[in-house]
Amino acid sequence: MACNIRLSSQLNASNKPHHENGEVLAFILCQIIPTGTAVTVGGGVGINIGNAGGGGGVWIGGGINNNNPTPPSPSVSKLAAAYTALQAWKSAITDDPLGVLKTWVGPDVCAYKGVFCAGSQGPMGPFVAGIDLNHANLQGTLVKELALLTDISIFHLNTNRFSGTIPENFRDIPSLQELDLSNNHFSGPFPTVVLYIPNLVYLDLRFNSFSGLIPGDLFNKRLDAIFLNNNQFEGELPHNLANSPASVINLANNKFSGNIPVSFGLASSKLKEILLLNNQLTGCIPEGVGLFSEMQVFDVSRNSLMGHLPDTISCLSDIEVLNLAHNKLSGALPDLVCSLRSLMNLTVAYNFFSGFSQECSKQFFRNTGFDFSLNCIPGRDMQRPQPECSVIPGGGLSCLRIPSAQPLVCGAMLGNLVLNVSSTSP
């Protein structure tokens, strides 16, 4: 499908072009609107999708001082349902300091600021395809009538003051692919309704006040991105954490405890970023971490992890950021870790490492950030006082380590790890 974007130079009341939000939403809608459909974004942004002269039309509302001509008469049923939903939601919004909802008047919902419509000129008529009210600073709650927007694909409410929970009937929105409720005041247990939204691929609940356990079924769902950081989630990480096909999982800044699952890495190789920093995790870093051949960011800093690093970390051939700081890790920093070719930032500060080799010393002469301060490395500056290094935390901890050939053959690890994990499972 070809997407040709045409952005006008018309400015809004603040003399800033609408291009930024328009381009983002246009790109997303390009992925969901059939070939040969024309799209126009109100408020000074015009977008055409498809071949010249072909297809129907799409009108996307939004923007202050919108002088675009009124679109063709929409299908009564779809937009009437949308009108009911949006007016019910408007009634549940108690503060609108930026005046966003001043445009939410009358039955033409496609002209509402932050509401995006799509659809051909065929018998079905236009429909509401997305809502983007990021940074609108709205205060209120979500209402069950929003489930009437059955054709919506994106629902973005980043940086507002919405509170309460997600209505259970959001599971009845089959087209919803992106749900971004980040940086709000939502609370309560993990909203399990998101597990039943059939086509959801992007889930962003970060910077809220959700609490309690997270369900293991979350990591069986076909999501590409999972952002749960900066909440109050607690308990152990689900054992099927690595089952997720997601490329990014961010669980940072919560209250998770216990071990990183020993099966971590055995079920998936597509994960590119995993952030577990600033929790209360203990135990060892599992050997399976080396199986994430596409991993670019691995951050487990500010936990209470102990033991030696597994040699398998050296198999993270694409790793760019490796942050192990503020833990209780010990032993020597392996040569193989310091020789990772893509590594841009290696942070092992505030641990109990006892040394590193010549290969690690070369990090000083590469374009690599290397912070090894506050460890127990003899002859190096900025290390822990000797009394702190006399007793190594977790000295008696036995990490599961599989003897491997030297040099380590990364491609041959999987079978040995799976066999060993299976034999030690209860």
One Martini backbone bead per residue (centre of mass of N, CA, C, O) as a GRO file, in nm:
protein
  426
    1MET     BB    1   0.095   0.037   0.024
    2ALA     BB    2   0.048   0.366  -0.053
    3CYS     BB    3   0.190   0.675   0.098
    4ASN     BB    4   0.081   1.014   0.064
    5ILE     BB    5   0.210   1.308   0.210
    6ARG     BB    6   0.034   1.617   0.273
    7LEU     BB    7   0.161   1.927   0.399
    8SER     BB    8   0.067   2.207   0.515
    9SER     BB    9   0.137   2.558   0.625
   10GLN     BB   10  -0.073   2.580   0.821
   11LEU     BB   11  -0.166   2.751   1.112
   12ASN     BB   12  -0.229   2.791   1.423
   13ALA     BB   13  -0.284   2.991   1.696
   14SER     BB   14   0.038   2.925   1.788
   15ASN     BB   15   0.224   2.901   1.524
   16LYS     BB   16   0.201   2.581   1.491
   17PRO     BB   17   0.234   2.309   1.334
   18HIS     BB   18   0.054   1.995   1.270
   19HIS     BB   19   0.259   1.779   1.171
   20GLU     BB   20   0.343   1.592   1.397
   21ASN     BB   21   0.072   1.452   1.467
   22GLY     BB   22  -0.016   1.394   1.176
   23GLU     BB   23   0.211   1.200   1.097
   24VAL     BB   24   0.167   0.984   1.307
   25LEU     BB   25  -0.134   0.920   1.246
   26ALA     BB   26  -0.097   0.865   0.946
   27PHE     BB   27   0.089   0.624   0.971
   28ILE     BB   28  -0.106   0.446   1.128
   29LEU     BB   29  -0.344   0.462   0.921
   30CYS     BB   30  -0.189   0.333   0.686
   31GLN     BB   31  -0.202   0.041   0.828
   32ILE     BB   32  -0.550   0.031   0.840
   33ILE     BB   33  -0.608   0.139   0.559
   34PRO     BB   34  -0.711   0.088   0.270
   35THR     BB   35  -0.643   0.078  -0.036
   36GLY     BB   36  -0.741   0.378  -0.191
   37THR     BB   37  -0.736   0.593   0.038
   38ALA     BB   38  -0.835   0.903   0.155
   39VAL     BB   39  -0.664   1.152   0.359
   40THR     BB   40  -0.772   1.401   0.604
   41VAL     BB   41  -0.631   1.652   0.807
   42GLY     BB   42  -0.713   1.866   1.022
   43GLY     BB   43  -0.563   2.176   1.081
   44GLY     BB   44  -0.341   2.173   0.819
   45VAL     BB   45  -0.362   1.859   0.725
   46GLY     BB   46  -0.274   1.661   0.441
   47ILE     BB   47  -0.382   1.326   0.322
   48ASN     BB   48  -0.271   1.078   0.087
   49ILE     BB   49  -0.401   0.755  -0.014
   50GLY     BB   50  -0.282   0.617  -0.289
   51ASN     BB   51  -0.390   0.641  -0.593
   52ALA     BB   52  -0.450   0.835  -0.836
   53GLY     BB   53  -0.800   0.865  -0.851
   54GLY     BB   54  -0.845   0.663  -0.614
   55GLY     BB   55  -1.090   0.590  -0.423
   56GLY     BB   56  -1.173   0.715  -0.136
   57GLY     BB   57  -1.261   0.888   0.168
   58VAL     BB   58  -1.095   1.075   0.433
   59TRP     BB   59  -1.174   1.222   0.752
   60ILE     BB   60  -0.980   1.427   0.979
   61GLY     BB   61  -1.008   1.565   1.263
   62GLY     BB   62  -0.912   1.856   1.413
   63GLY     BB   63  -0.843   2.141   1.543
   64ILE     BB   64  -0.797   2.470   1.536
   65ASN     BB   65  -0.926   2.646   1.297
   66ASN     BB   66  -1.128   2.477   1.111
   67ASN     BB   67  -1.170   2.520   0.742
   68ASN     BB   68  -1.273   2.274   0.642
   69PRO     BB   69  -1.471   2.101   0.471
   70THR     BB   70  -1.740   1.924   0.485
   71PRO     BB   71  -1.808   1.616   0.483
   72PRO     BB   72  -1.963   1.371   0.395
   73SER     BB   73  -2.223   1.198   0.470
   74PRO     BB   74  -2.259   0.982   0.712
   75SER     BB   75  -2.308   0.716   0.877
   76VAL     BB   76  -2.544   0.701   1.110
   77SER     BB   77  -2.472   0.463   1.299
   78LYS     BB   78  -2.169   0.507   1.365
   79LEU     BB   79  -2.178   0.819   1.442
   80ALA     BB   80  -2.401   0.797   1.650
   81ALA     BB   81  -2.244   0.616   1.844
   82ALA     BB   82  -2.007   0.811   1.877
   83TYR     BB   83  -2.169   1.041   1.997
   84THR     BB   84  -2.260   0.893   2.248
   85ALA     BB   85  -1.979   0.826   2.358
   86LEU     BB   86  -1.848   1.118   2.366
   87GLN     BB   87  -2.065   1.255   2.543
   88ALA     BB   88  -2.034   1.069   2.786
   89TRP     BB   89  -1.734   1.136   2.829
   90LYS     BB   90  -1.758   1.441   2.859
   91SER     BB   91  -1.929   1.418   3.129
   92ALA     BB   92  -1.659   1.274   3.277
   93ILE     BB   93  -1.519   1.552   3.239
   94THR     BB   94  -1.399   1.798   3.482
   95ASP     BB   95  -1.129   1.897   3.320
   96ASP     BB   96  -1.035   2.173   3.065
   97PRO     BB   97  -0.780   2.390   3.036
   98LEU     BB   98  -0.746   2.383   2.699
   99GLY     BB   99  -1.028   2.345   2.543
  100VAL     BB  100  -1.077   2.080   2.375
  101LEU     BB  101  -1.408   2.039   2.415
  102LYS     BB  102  -1.524   2.279   2.244
  103THR     BB  103  -1.547   2.088   1.975
  104TRP     BB  104  -1.769   1.895   2.127
  105VAL     BB  105  -2.005   1.973   1.899
  106GLY     BB  106  -2.222   1.789   1.777
  107PRO     BB  107  -2.250   1.525   1.529
  108ASP     BB  108  -1.954   1.596   1.412
  109VAL     BB  109  -1.703   1.401   1.523
  110CYS     BB  110  -1.475   1.463   1.304
  111ALA     BB  111  -1.440   1.769   1.439
  112TYR     BB  112  -1.305   1.669   1.677
  113LYS     BB  113  -1.068   1.704   1.891
  114GLY     BB  114  -0.879   1.400   1.866
  115VAL     BB  115  -1.053   1.294   1.627
  116PHE     BB  116  -1.038   1.006   1.403
  117CYS     BB  117  -1.121   0.950   1.070
  118ALA     BB  118  -1.251   0.684   0.856
  119GLY     BB  119  -1.326   0.596   0.517
  120SER     BB  120  -1.522   0.545   0.271
  121GLN     BB  121  -1.776   0.626   0.014
  122GLY     BB  122  -1.941   0.412   0.092
  123PRO     BB  123  -2.205   0.271   0.270
  124MET     BB  124  -2.055   0.296   0.554
  125GLY     BB  125  -1.875   0.517   0.590
  126PRO     BB  126  -1.755   0.685   0.827
  127PHE     BB  127  -1.517   0.646   1.105
  128VAL     BB  128  -1.380   0.588   1.410
  129ALA     BB  129  -1.015   0.527   1.438
  130GLY     BB  130  -0.923   0.761   1.655
  131ILE     BB  131  -0.755   0.865   1.968
  132ASP     BB  132  -0.577   1.185   2.046
  133LEU     BB  133  -0.497   1.315   2.392
  134ASN     BB  134  -0.225   1.411   2.426
  135HIS     BB  135  -0.154   1.655   2.651
  136ALA     BB  136  -0.453   1.772   2.762
  137ASN     BB  137  -0.516   1.774   3.078
  138LEU     BB  138  -0.732   1.579   3.161
  139GLN     BB  139  -1.018   1.523   3.378
  140GLY     BB  140  -1.125   1.183   3.468
  141THR     BB  141  -1.309   0.922   3.310
  142LEU     BB  142  -1.400   0.621   3.199
  143VAL     BB  143  -1.647   0.485   2.976
  144LYS     BB  144  -1.851   0.235   2.853
  145GLU     BB  145  -1.933   0.382   2.577
  146LEU     BB  146  -1.655   0.345   2.426
  147ALA     BB  147  -1.735   0.058   2.305
  148LEU     BB  148  -1.887   0.185   2.051
  149LEU     BB  149  -1.590   0.206   1.923
  150THR     BB  150  -1.536  -0.058   1.715
  151ASP     BB  151  -1.312   0.092   1.500
  152ILE     BB  152  -1.088   0.140   1.686
  153SER     BB  153  -0.716   0.153   1.696
  154ILE     BB  154  -0.660   0.418   1.868
  155PHE     BB  155  -0.568   0.499   2.228
  156HIS     BB  156  -0.460   0.820   2.339
  157LEU     BB  157  -0.366   0.940   2.697
  158ASN     BB  158  -0.116   1.090   2.736
  159THR     BB  159  -0.095   1.308   2.974
  160ASN     BB  160  -0.309   1.314   3.223
  161ARG     BB  161  -0.605   1.285   3.475
  162PHE     BB  162  -0.689   1.000   3.481
  163SER     BB  163  -0.908   0.772   3.652
  164GLY     BB  164  -0.935   0.462   3.774
  165THR     BB  165  -1.058   0.246   3.527
  166ILE     BB  166  -1.110  -0.005   3.294
  167PRO     BB  167  -1.348  -0.099   3.115
  168GLU     BB  168  -1.465  -0.415   3.051
  169ASN     BB  169  -1.585  -0.344   2.748
  170PHE     BB  170  -1.311  -0.320   2.587
  171ARG     BB  171  -1.327  -0.615   2.471
  172ASP     BB  172  -1.543  -0.492   2.240
  173ILE     BB  173  -1.274  -0.388   2.073
  174PRO     BB  174  -1.148  -0.534   1.792
  175SER     BB  175  -0.953  -0.290   1.662
  176LEU     BB  176  -0.765  -0.258   1.893
  177GLN     BB  177  -0.401  -0.183   1.909
  178GLU     BB  178  -0.368   0.094   2.082
  179LEU     BB  179  -0.279   0.144   2.437
  180ASP     BB  180  -0.250   0.474   2.594
  181LEU     BB  181  -0.227   0.544   2.966
  182SER     BB  182  -0.002   0.722   3.032
  183ASN     BB  183   0.034   0.947   3.268
  184ASN     BB  184  -0.169   0.902   3.517
  185HIS     BB  185  -0.437   0.793   3.775
  186PHE     BB  186  -0.444   0.505   3.771
  187SER     BB  187  -0.587   0.216   3.946
  188GLY     BB  188  -0.531  -0.080   4.085
  189PRO     BB  189  -0.537  -0.353   3.940
  190PHE     BB  190  -0.471  -0.525   3.691
  191PRO     BB  191  -0.616  -0.484   3.370
  192THR     BB  192  -0.754  -0.768   3.240
  193VAL     BB  193  -0.906  -0.665   2.988
  194VAL     BB  194  -0.651  -0.650   2.794
  195LEU     BB  195  -0.644  -0.966   2.740
  196TYR     BB  196  -0.935  -0.935   2.555
  197ILE     BB  197  -0.807  -0.773   2.334
  198PRO     BB  198  -0.758  -0.919   2.036
  199ASN     BB  199  -0.559  -0.679   1.868
  200LEU     BB  200  -0.345  -0.615   2.063
  201VAL     BB  201   0.010  -0.464   2.050
  202TYR     BB  202  -0.010  -0.199   2.247
  203LEU     BB  203   0.109  -0.141   2.590
  204ASP     BB  204   0.049   0.157   2.807
  205LEU     BB  205   0.087   0.195   3.184
  206ARG     BB  206   0.269   0.403   3.267
  207PHE     BB  207   0.255   0.618   3.514
  208ASN     BB  208   0.092   0.498   3.766
  209SER     BB  209  -0.120   0.308   4.030
  210PHE     BB  210  -0.073   0.026   3.994
  211SER     BB  211  -0.129  -0.303   4.150
  212GLY     BB  212   0.016  -0.591   4.219
  213LEU     BB  213  -0.021  -0.841   4.015
  214ILE     BB  214   0.090  -1.005   3.724
  215PRO     BB  215  -0.016  -1.179   3.463
  216GLY     BB  216   0.093  -1.440   3.270
  217ASP     BB  217  -0.095  -1.388   3.016
  218LEU     BB  218   0.052  -1.139   2.907
  219PHE     BB  219   0.297  -1.329   2.779
  220ASN     BB  220   0.086  -1.474   2.564
  221LYS     BB  221   0.044  -1.224   2.421
  222ARG     BB  222   0.044  -1.045   2.104
  223LEU     BB  223   0.283  -0.838   2.183
  224ASP     BB  224   0.524  -0.574   2.111
  225ALA     BB  225   0.448  -0.386   2.370
  226ILE     BB  226   0.553  -0.340   2.727
  227PHE     BB  227   0.432  -0.091   2.966
  228LEU     BB  228   0.483  -0.092   3.345
  229ASN     BB  229   0.624   0.135   3.448
  230ASN     BB  230   0.572   0.318   3.721
  231ASN     BB  231   0.444   0.154   3.963
  232GLN     BB  232   0.300  -0.104   4.213
  233PHE     BB  233   0.412  -0.362   4.145
  234GLU     BB  234   0.424  -0.713   4.250
  235GLY     BB  235   0.609  -0.976   4.300
  236GLU     BB  236   0.665  -1.219   4.090
  237LEU     BB  237   0.782  -1.315   3.807
  238PRO     BB  238   0.672  -1.465   3.555
  239HIS     BB  239   0.775  -1.765   3.409
  240ASN     BB  240   0.665  -1.653   3.107
  241LEU     BB  241   0.812  -1.392   3.021
  242ALA     BB  242   0.969  -1.513   2.753
  243ASN     BB  243   0.710  -1.575   2.572
  244SER     BB  244   0.709  -1.313   2.458
  245PRO     BB  245   0.696  -1.132   2.139
  246ALA     BB  246   0.822  -0.893   2.237
  247SER     BB  247   1.061  -0.623   2.197
  248VAL     BB  248   0.934  -0.470   2.458
  249ILE     BB  249   1.016  -0.463   2.820
  250ASN     BB  250   0.877  -0.263   3.096
  251LEU     BB  251   0.939  -0.304   3.472
  252ALA     BB  252   1.020  -0.057   3.602
  253ASN     BB  253   0.963   0.085   3.898
  254ASN     BB  254   0.886  -0.130   4.121
  255LYS     BB  255   0.810  -0.442   4.340
  256PHE     BB  256   0.971  -0.669   4.249
  257SER     BB  257   1.043  -1.013   4.329
  258GLY     BB  258   1.280  -1.230   4.330
  259ASN     BB  259   1.346  -1.411   4.057
  260ILE     BB  260   1.466  -1.465   3.767
  261PRO     BB  261   1.369  -1.669   3.552
  262VAL     BB  262   1.530  -1.957   3.452
  263SER     BB  263   1.375  -1.948   3.157
  264PHE     BB  264   1.513  -1.711   3.057
  265GLY     BB  265   1.533  -1.731   2.693
  266LEU     BB  266   1.394  -2.017   2.592
  267ALA     BB  267   1.132  -1.888   2.404
  268SER     BB  268   1.296  -1.627   2.297
  269SER     BB  269   1.458  -1.394   2.029
  270LYS     BB  270   1.305  -1.087   2.000
  271LEU     BB  271   1.424  -0.936   2.222
  272LYS     BB  272   1.557  -0.595   2.271
  273GLU     BB  273   1.409  -0.493   2.550
  274ILE     BB  274   1.501  -0.501   2.905
  275LEU     BB  275   1.343  -0.358   3.206
  276LEU     BB  276   1.433  -0.410   3.575
  277LEU     BB  277   1.475  -0.167   3.725
  278ASN     BB  278   1.403  -0.086   4.038
  279ASN     BB  279   1.374  -0.332   4.237
  280GLN     BB  280   1.363  -0.667   4.430
  281LEU     BB  281   1.572  -0.850   4.309
  282THR     BB  282   1.704  -1.181   4.317
  283GLY     BB  283   1.974  -1.361   4.265
  284CYS     BB  284   2.035  -1.466   3.949
  285ILE     BB  285   2.160  -1.460   3.635
  286PRO     BB  286   2.052  -1.618   3.380
  287GLU     BB  287   2.172  -1.797   3.112
  288GLY     BB  288   1.937  -1.735   2.900
  289VAL     BB  289   2.013  -1.441   2.816
  290GLY     BB  290   2.204  -1.533   2.568
  291LEU     BB  291   1.951  -1.600   2.364
  292PHE     BB  292   1.926  -1.289   2.297
  293SER     BB  293   2.038  -1.201   1.991
  294GLU     BB  294   1.867  -0.902   1.978
  295MET     BB  295   1.976  -0.760   2.210
  296GLN     BB  296   2.024  -0.406   2.329
  297VAL     BB  297   1.874  -0.396   2.621
  298PHE     BB  298   2.013  -0.449   2.962
  299ASP     BB  299   1.831  -0.374   3.273
  300VAL     BB  300   1.921  -0.455   3.636
  301SER     BB  301   1.933  -0.225   3.808
  302ARG     BB  302   1.859  -0.180   4.130
  303ASN     BB  303   1.910  -0.445   4.300
  304SER     BB  304   1.984  -0.797   4.448
  305LEU     BB  305   2.194  -0.928   4.280
  306MET     BB  306   2.388  -1.231   4.249
  307GLY     BB  307   2.683  -1.342   4.173
  308HIS     BB  308   2.780  -1.451   3.875
  309LEU     BB  309   2.834  -1.416   3.559
  310PRO     BB  310   2.736  -1.531   3.272
  311ASP     BB  311   2.888  -1.625   2.980
  312THR     BB  312   2.633  -1.578   2.790
  313ILE     BB  313   2.651  -1.268   2.759
  314SER     BB  314   2.854  -1.293   2.510
  315CYS     BB  315   2.593  -1.354   2.306
  316LEU     BB  316   2.521  -1.040   2.290
  317SER     BB  317   2.583  -0.910   1.988
  318ASP     BB  318   2.367  -0.641   2.005
  319ILE     BB  319   2.461  -0.502   2.247
  320GLU     BB  320   2.458  -0.161   2.396
  321VAL     BB  321   2.313  -0.193   2.687
  322LEU     BB  322   2.478  -0.266   3.009
  323ASN     BB  323   2.306  -0.280   3.328
  324LEU     BB  324   2.444  -0.374   3.671
  325ALA     BB  325   2.398  -0.174   3.876
  326HIS     BB  326   2.325  -0.192   4.200
  327ASN     BB  327   2.435  -0.463   4.332
  328LYS     BB  328   2.581  -0.812   4.428
  329LEU     BB  329   2.800  -0.869   4.240
  330SER     BB  330   3.060  -1.105   4.142
  331GLY     BB  331   3.373  -1.140   4.055
  332ALA     BB  332   3.481  -1.153   3.736
  333LEU     BB  333   3.502  -0.976   3.453
  334PRO     BB  334   3.455  -1.088   3.157
  335ASP     BB  335   3.602  -1.075   2.857
  336LEU     BB  336   3.354  -1.133   2.673
  337VAL     BB  337   3.192  -0.885   2.758
  338CYS     BB  338   3.410  -0.661   2.665
  339SER     BB  339   3.395  -0.777   2.344
  340LEU     BB  340   3.146  -0.652   2.257
  341ARG     BB  341   3.084  -0.489   1.955
  342SER     BB  342   2.808  -0.304   2.035
  343LEU     BB  343   2.909  -0.171   2.281
  344MET     BB  344   2.837   0.152   2.461
  345ASN     BB  345   2.732   0.055   2.762
  346LEU     BB  346   2.906  -0.018   3.074
  347THR     BB  347   2.752  -0.103   3.395
  348VAL     BB  348   2.907  -0.201   3.736
  349ALA     BB  349   2.841  -0.036   3.960
  350TYR     BB  350   2.788  -0.120   4.277
  351ASN     BB  351   2.956  -0.382   4.359
  352PHE     BB  352   3.179  -0.702   4.387
  353PHE     BB  353   3.400  -0.687   4.199
  354SER     BB  354   3.748  -0.824   4.165
  355GLY     BB  355   3.778  -0.792   3.841
  356PHE     BB  356   3.965  -0.724   3.534
  357SER     BB  357   4.075  -0.735   3.221
  358GLN     BB  358   4.230  -0.634   2.939
  359GLU     BB  359   3.974  -0.612   2.769
  360CYS     BB  360   3.834  -0.409   2.963
  361SER     BB  361   4.056  -0.186   2.946
  362LYS     BB  362   3.984  -0.107   2.644
  363GLN     BB  363   3.732   0.070   2.702
  364PHE     BB  364   3.895   0.340   2.739
  365PHE     BB  365   3.968   0.339   2.405
  366ARG     BB  366   3.680   0.342   2.351
  367ASN     BB  367   3.345   0.429   2.253
  368THR     BB  368   3.288   0.368   2.584
  369GLY     BB  369   3.096   0.323   2.854
  370PHE     BB  370   3.279   0.272   3.178
  371ASP     BB  371   3.149   0.162   3.497
  372PHE     BB  372   3.347   0.045   3.805
  373SER     BB  373   3.263   0.166   4.052
  374LEU     BB  374   3.231   0.044   4.360
  375ASN     BB  375   3.421  -0.200   4.416
  376CYS     BB  376   3.687  -0.480   4.441
  377ILE     BB  377   3.941  -0.351   4.279
  378PRO     BB  378   4.256  -0.374   4.264
  379GLY     BB  379   4.424  -0.070   4.190
  380ARG     BB  380   4.164   0.102   4.190
  381ASP     BB  381   3.971   0.356   4.171
  382MET     BB  382   3.682   0.399   4.333
  383GLN     BB  383   3.646   0.199   4.576
  384ARG     BB  384   3.585   0.006   4.814
  385PRO     BB  385   3.626  -0.057   5.114
  386GLN     BB  386   3.778  -0.326   5.244
  387PRO     BB  387   3.561  -0.417   5.455
  388GLU     BB  388   3.333  -0.457   5.233
  389CYS     BB  389   3.518  -0.699   5.085
  390SER     BB  390   3.534  -0.938   5.302
  391VAL     BB  391   3.215  -0.976   5.241
  392ILE     BB  392   3.035  -1.150   5.012
  393PRO     BB  393   2.749  -1.140   4.874
  394GLY     BB  394   2.646  -1.456   4.807
  395GLY     BB  395   2.885  -1.666   4.843
  396GLY     BB  396   2.678  -1.932   4.873
  397LEU     BB  397   2.567  -1.904   4.597
  398SER     BB  398   2.398  -2.121   4.356
  399CYS     BB  399   2.435  -2.109   4.031
  400LEU     BB  400   2.313  -2.188   3.729
  401ARG     BB  401   2.569  -2.376   3.556
  402ILE     BB  402   2.690  -2.459   3.237
  403PRO     BB  403   2.910  -2.639   3.104
  404SER     BB  404   3.146  -2.517   2.860
  405ALA     BB  405   3.293  -2.450   2.594
  406GLN     BB  406   3.624  -2.348   2.488
  407PRO     BB  407   3.487  -2.160   2.331
  408LEU     BB  408   3.189  -2.028   2.320
  409VAL     BB  409   2.888  -2.178   2.178
  410CYS     BB  410   2.605  -2.023   2.118
  411GLY     BB  411   2.433  -2.215   1.922
  412ALA     BB  412   2.461  -2.469   2.148
  413MET     BB  413   2.293  -2.391   2.411
  414LEU     BB  414   1.987  -2.457   2.413
  415GLY     BB  415   1.979  -2.763   2.465
  416ASN     BB  416   2.130  -2.760   2.740
  417LEU     BB  417   1.939  -2.565   2.892
  418VAL     BB  418   1.673  -2.714   2.863
  419LEU     BB  419   1.764  -2.977   2.997
  420ASN     BB  420   1.847  -2.855   3.273
  421VAL     BB  421   1.583  -2.709   3.349
  422SER     BB  422   1.405  -2.965   3.341
  423SER     BB  423   1.571  -3.129   3.564
  424THR     BB  424   1.520  -2.882   3.793
  425SER     BB  425   1.232  -2.898   3.791
  426PRO     BB  426   0.948  -2.967   3.991
   0.00000   0.00000   0.00000
